[in-house]
CSV table of C-alpha atoms in Angstrom, one decimal:
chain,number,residue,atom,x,y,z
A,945,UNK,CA,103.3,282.4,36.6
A,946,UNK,CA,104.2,280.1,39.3
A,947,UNK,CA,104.7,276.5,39.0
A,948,UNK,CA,105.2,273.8,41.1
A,949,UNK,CA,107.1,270.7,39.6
A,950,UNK,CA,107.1,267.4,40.8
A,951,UNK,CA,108.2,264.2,39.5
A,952,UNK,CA,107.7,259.8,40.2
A,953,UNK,CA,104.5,260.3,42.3
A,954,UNK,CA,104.3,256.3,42.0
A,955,UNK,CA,101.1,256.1,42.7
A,956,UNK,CA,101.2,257.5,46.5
A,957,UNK,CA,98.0,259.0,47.6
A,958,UNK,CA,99.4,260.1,50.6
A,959,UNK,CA,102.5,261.9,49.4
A,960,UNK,CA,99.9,263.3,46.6
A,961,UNK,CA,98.4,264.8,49.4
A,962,UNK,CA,101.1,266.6,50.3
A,963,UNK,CA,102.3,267.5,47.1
A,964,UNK,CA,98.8,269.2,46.3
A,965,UNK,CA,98.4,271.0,50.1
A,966,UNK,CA,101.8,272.7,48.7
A,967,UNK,CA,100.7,273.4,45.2
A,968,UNK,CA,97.9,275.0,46.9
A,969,UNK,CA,99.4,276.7,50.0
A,970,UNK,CA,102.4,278.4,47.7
A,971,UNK,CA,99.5,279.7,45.4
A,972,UNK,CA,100.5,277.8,42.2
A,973,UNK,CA,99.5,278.3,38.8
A,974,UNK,CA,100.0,275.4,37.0
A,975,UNK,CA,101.4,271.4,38.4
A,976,UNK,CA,104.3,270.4,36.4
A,977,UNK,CA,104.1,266.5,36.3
A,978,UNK,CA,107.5,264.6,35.0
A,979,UNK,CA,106.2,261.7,34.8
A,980,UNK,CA,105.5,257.9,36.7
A,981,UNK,CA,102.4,259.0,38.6
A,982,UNK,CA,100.7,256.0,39.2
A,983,UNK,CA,102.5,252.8,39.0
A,984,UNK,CA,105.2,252.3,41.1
A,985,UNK,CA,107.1,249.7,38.6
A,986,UNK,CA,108.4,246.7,39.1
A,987,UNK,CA,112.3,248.0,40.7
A,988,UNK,CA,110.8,250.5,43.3
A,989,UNK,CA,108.9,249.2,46.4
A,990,UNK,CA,105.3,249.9,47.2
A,991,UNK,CA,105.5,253.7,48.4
A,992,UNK,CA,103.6,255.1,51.8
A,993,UNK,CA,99.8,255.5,51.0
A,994,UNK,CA,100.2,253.3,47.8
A,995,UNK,CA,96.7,254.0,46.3
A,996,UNK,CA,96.7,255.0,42.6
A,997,UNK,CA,93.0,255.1,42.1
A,998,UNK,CA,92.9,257.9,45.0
A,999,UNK,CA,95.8,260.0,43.3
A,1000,UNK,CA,93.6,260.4,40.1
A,1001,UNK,CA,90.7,261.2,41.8
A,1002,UNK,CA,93.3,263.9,43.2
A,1003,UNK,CA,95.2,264.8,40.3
A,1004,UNK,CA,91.7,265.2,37.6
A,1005,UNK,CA,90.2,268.0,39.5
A,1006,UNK,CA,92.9,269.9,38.3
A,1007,UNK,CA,93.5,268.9,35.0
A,1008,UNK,CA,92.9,272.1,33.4
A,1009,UNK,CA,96.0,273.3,35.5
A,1010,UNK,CA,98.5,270.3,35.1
A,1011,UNK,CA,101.0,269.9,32.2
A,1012,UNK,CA,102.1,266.4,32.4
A,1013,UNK,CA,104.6,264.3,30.5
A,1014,UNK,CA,105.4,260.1,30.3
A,1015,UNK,CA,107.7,258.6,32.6
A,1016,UNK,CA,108.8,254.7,31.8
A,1017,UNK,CA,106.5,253.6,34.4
A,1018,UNK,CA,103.0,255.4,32.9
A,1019,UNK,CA,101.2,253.1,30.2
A,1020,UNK,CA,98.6,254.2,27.9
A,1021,UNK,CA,95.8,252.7,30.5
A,1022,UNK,CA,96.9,255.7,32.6
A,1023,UNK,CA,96.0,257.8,30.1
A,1024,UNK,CA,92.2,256.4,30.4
A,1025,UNK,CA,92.0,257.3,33.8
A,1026,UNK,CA,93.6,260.5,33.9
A,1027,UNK,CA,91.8,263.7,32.4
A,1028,UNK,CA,94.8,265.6,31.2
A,1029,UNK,CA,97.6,264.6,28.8
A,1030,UNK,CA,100.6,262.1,29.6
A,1031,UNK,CA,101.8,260.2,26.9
A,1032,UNK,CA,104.2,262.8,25.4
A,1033,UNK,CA,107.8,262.2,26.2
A,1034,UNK,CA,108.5,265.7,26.7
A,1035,UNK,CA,106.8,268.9,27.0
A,1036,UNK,CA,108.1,272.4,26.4
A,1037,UNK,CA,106.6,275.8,28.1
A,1038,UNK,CA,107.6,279.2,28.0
A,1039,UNK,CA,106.9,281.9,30.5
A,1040,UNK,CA,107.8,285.8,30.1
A,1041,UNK,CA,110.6,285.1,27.8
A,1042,UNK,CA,111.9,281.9,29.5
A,1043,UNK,CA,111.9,278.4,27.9
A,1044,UNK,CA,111.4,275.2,29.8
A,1045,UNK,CA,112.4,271.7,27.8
A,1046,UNK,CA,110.7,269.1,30.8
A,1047,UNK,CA,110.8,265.3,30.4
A,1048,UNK,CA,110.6,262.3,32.5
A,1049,UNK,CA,114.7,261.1,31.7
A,1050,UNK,CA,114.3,257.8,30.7
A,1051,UNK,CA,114.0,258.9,27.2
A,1052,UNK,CA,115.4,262.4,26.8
A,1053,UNK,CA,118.6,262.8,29.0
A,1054,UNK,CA,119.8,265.8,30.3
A,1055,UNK,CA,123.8,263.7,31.1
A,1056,UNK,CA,126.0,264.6,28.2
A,1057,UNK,CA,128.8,267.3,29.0
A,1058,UNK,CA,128.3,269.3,26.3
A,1059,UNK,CA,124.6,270.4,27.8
A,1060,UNK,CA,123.1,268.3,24.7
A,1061,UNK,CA,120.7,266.0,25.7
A,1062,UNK,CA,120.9,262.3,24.7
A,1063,UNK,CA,117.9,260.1,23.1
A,1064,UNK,CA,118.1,256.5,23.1
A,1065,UNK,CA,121.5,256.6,22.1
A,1066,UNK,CA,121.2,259.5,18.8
A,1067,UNK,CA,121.1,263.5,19.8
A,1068,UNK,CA,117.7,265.6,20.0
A,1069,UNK,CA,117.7,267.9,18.1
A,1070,UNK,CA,119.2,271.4,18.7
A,1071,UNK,CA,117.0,273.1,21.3
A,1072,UNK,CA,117.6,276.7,20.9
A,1073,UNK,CA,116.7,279.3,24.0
A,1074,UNK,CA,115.8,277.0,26.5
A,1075,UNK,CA,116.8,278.0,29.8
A,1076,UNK,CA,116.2,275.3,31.9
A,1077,UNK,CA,116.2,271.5,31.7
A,1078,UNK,CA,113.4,269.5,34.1
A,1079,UNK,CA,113.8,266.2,34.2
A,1080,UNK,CA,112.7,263.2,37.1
A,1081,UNK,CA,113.5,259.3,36.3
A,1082,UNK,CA,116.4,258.9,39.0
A,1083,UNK,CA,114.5,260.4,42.4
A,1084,UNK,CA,117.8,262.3,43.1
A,1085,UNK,CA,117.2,266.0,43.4
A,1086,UNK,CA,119.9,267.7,41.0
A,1087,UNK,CA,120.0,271.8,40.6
A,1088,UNK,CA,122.8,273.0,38.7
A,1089,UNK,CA,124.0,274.7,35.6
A,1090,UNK,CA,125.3,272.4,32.7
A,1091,UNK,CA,128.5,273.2,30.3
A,1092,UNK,CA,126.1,275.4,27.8
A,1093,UNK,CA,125.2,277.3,30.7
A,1094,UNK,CA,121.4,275.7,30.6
A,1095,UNK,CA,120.0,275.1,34.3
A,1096,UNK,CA,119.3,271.5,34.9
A,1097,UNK,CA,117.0,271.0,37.8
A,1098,UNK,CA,115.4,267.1,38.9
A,1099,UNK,CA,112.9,267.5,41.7
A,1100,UNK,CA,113.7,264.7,43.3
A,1101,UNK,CA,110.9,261.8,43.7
A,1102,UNK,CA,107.7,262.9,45.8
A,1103,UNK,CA,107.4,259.3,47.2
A,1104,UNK,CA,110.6,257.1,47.0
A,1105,UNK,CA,113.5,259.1,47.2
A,1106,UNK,CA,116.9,257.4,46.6
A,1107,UNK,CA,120.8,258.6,47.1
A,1108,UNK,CA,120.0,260.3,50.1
A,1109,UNK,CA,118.0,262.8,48.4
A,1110,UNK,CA,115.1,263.9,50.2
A,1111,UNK,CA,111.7,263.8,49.0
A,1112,UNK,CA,111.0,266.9,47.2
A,1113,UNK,CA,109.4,268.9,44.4
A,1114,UNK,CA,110.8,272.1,42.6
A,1115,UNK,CA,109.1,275.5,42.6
A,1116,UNK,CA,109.8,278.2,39.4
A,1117,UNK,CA,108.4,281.7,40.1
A,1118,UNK,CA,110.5,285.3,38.9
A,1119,UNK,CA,112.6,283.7,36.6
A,1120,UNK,CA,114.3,281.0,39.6
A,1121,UNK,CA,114.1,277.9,40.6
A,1122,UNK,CA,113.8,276.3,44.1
A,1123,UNK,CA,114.3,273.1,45.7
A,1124,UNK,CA,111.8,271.9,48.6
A,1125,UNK,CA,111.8,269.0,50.8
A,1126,UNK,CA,107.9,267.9,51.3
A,1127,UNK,CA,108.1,269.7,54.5
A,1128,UNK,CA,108.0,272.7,52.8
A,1129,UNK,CA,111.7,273.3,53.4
A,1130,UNK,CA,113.5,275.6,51.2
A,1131,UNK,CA,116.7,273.5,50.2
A,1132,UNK,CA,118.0,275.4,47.0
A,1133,UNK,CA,117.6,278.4,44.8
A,1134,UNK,CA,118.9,279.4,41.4
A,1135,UNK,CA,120.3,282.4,39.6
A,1136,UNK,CA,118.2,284.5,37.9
A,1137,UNK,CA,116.9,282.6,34.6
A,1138,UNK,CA,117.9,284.9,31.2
């Protein structure tokens, strides 16, 4: 399987656009949402093509192919709009053997050294065999491997990038990961995932 993953949309249409044209182009599988889709909350600034109405007439034709979780800035209204699930803070998927734990990162944090993840505060509980970590919340793109030796990868921000980071998504195909700018641009690839 192939699947693009993208994170804090906030509510761009235009960047939407984009973000689809790849999921398309790349032939993609499923759309790996991280959550903030449509609001762009009240510490970010309005974002190029700031439509949200048009990005769920975008995103709900392919709900059947999008796996989404909650970001802080996505509120149950979203959920009316939207055809596919969002209010979960995290999601978990496995592919061919592989294990993905994804989450938006306001909740579920990916920070500690020890390659535990930290909740409001108190631990998760033990996740055994994942292999990667997917997390959004900061718009900075991160891929890396933590102390445990679990790949941590942040997409970056679709719309408002911040920390110099470029505006990006992540791509997981044959057991990597990869790193894109929204031109397309190849930034970043991982080791093989076990």
């Amino acid at each position: 399987m192939k699947y693009l993953i993208a994170s804090d949309i906030h509510g761009s249409a235009s960047c939407c656009r984009k973000l689809l044209s790849h999921f398309s182009e790349m032939g993609c599988d499923y759309l790996v949402l991280l959550g903030d889709i449509l609001y762009h909350g009240p510490r970010n600034q309005l974002p190029d093509g700031y439509d949200p109405k048009i990005v769920v007439e975008l995103l709900n034709p392919l709900s059947q192919r999008i796996i989404a979780c909650r970001g802080n800035c996505d509120a149950e209204v979203d959920q009316m709009v939207l055809k596919f699930p969002l209010m979960s803070d995290y999601t978990c998927i496995a592919d061919d053997g592989v294990r993905f734990f994804c989450t938006h990162g306001h909740v579920y944090s990916p920070e500690r050294a020890d390659g535990s993840f930290a909740v409001e505060g108190s631990m998760l509980p033990q996740l055994y065999g994942i292999s990667a970590v997917f997390y959004g919340h900061t718009h900075i793109q991160v891929l890396e491997k933590n102390k445990a030796g679990v790949l941590v990868c942040n997409p970056g921000s679709v719309s408002l990038p911040k920390g110099g980071s470029p505006a990006g998504f992540a791509l997981y195909e044959n057991r990597q990961v990869m790193l894109f700018d929204m031109a397309g641009t190849k930034l970043a690839v991982s080791d093989k995932l076990n």
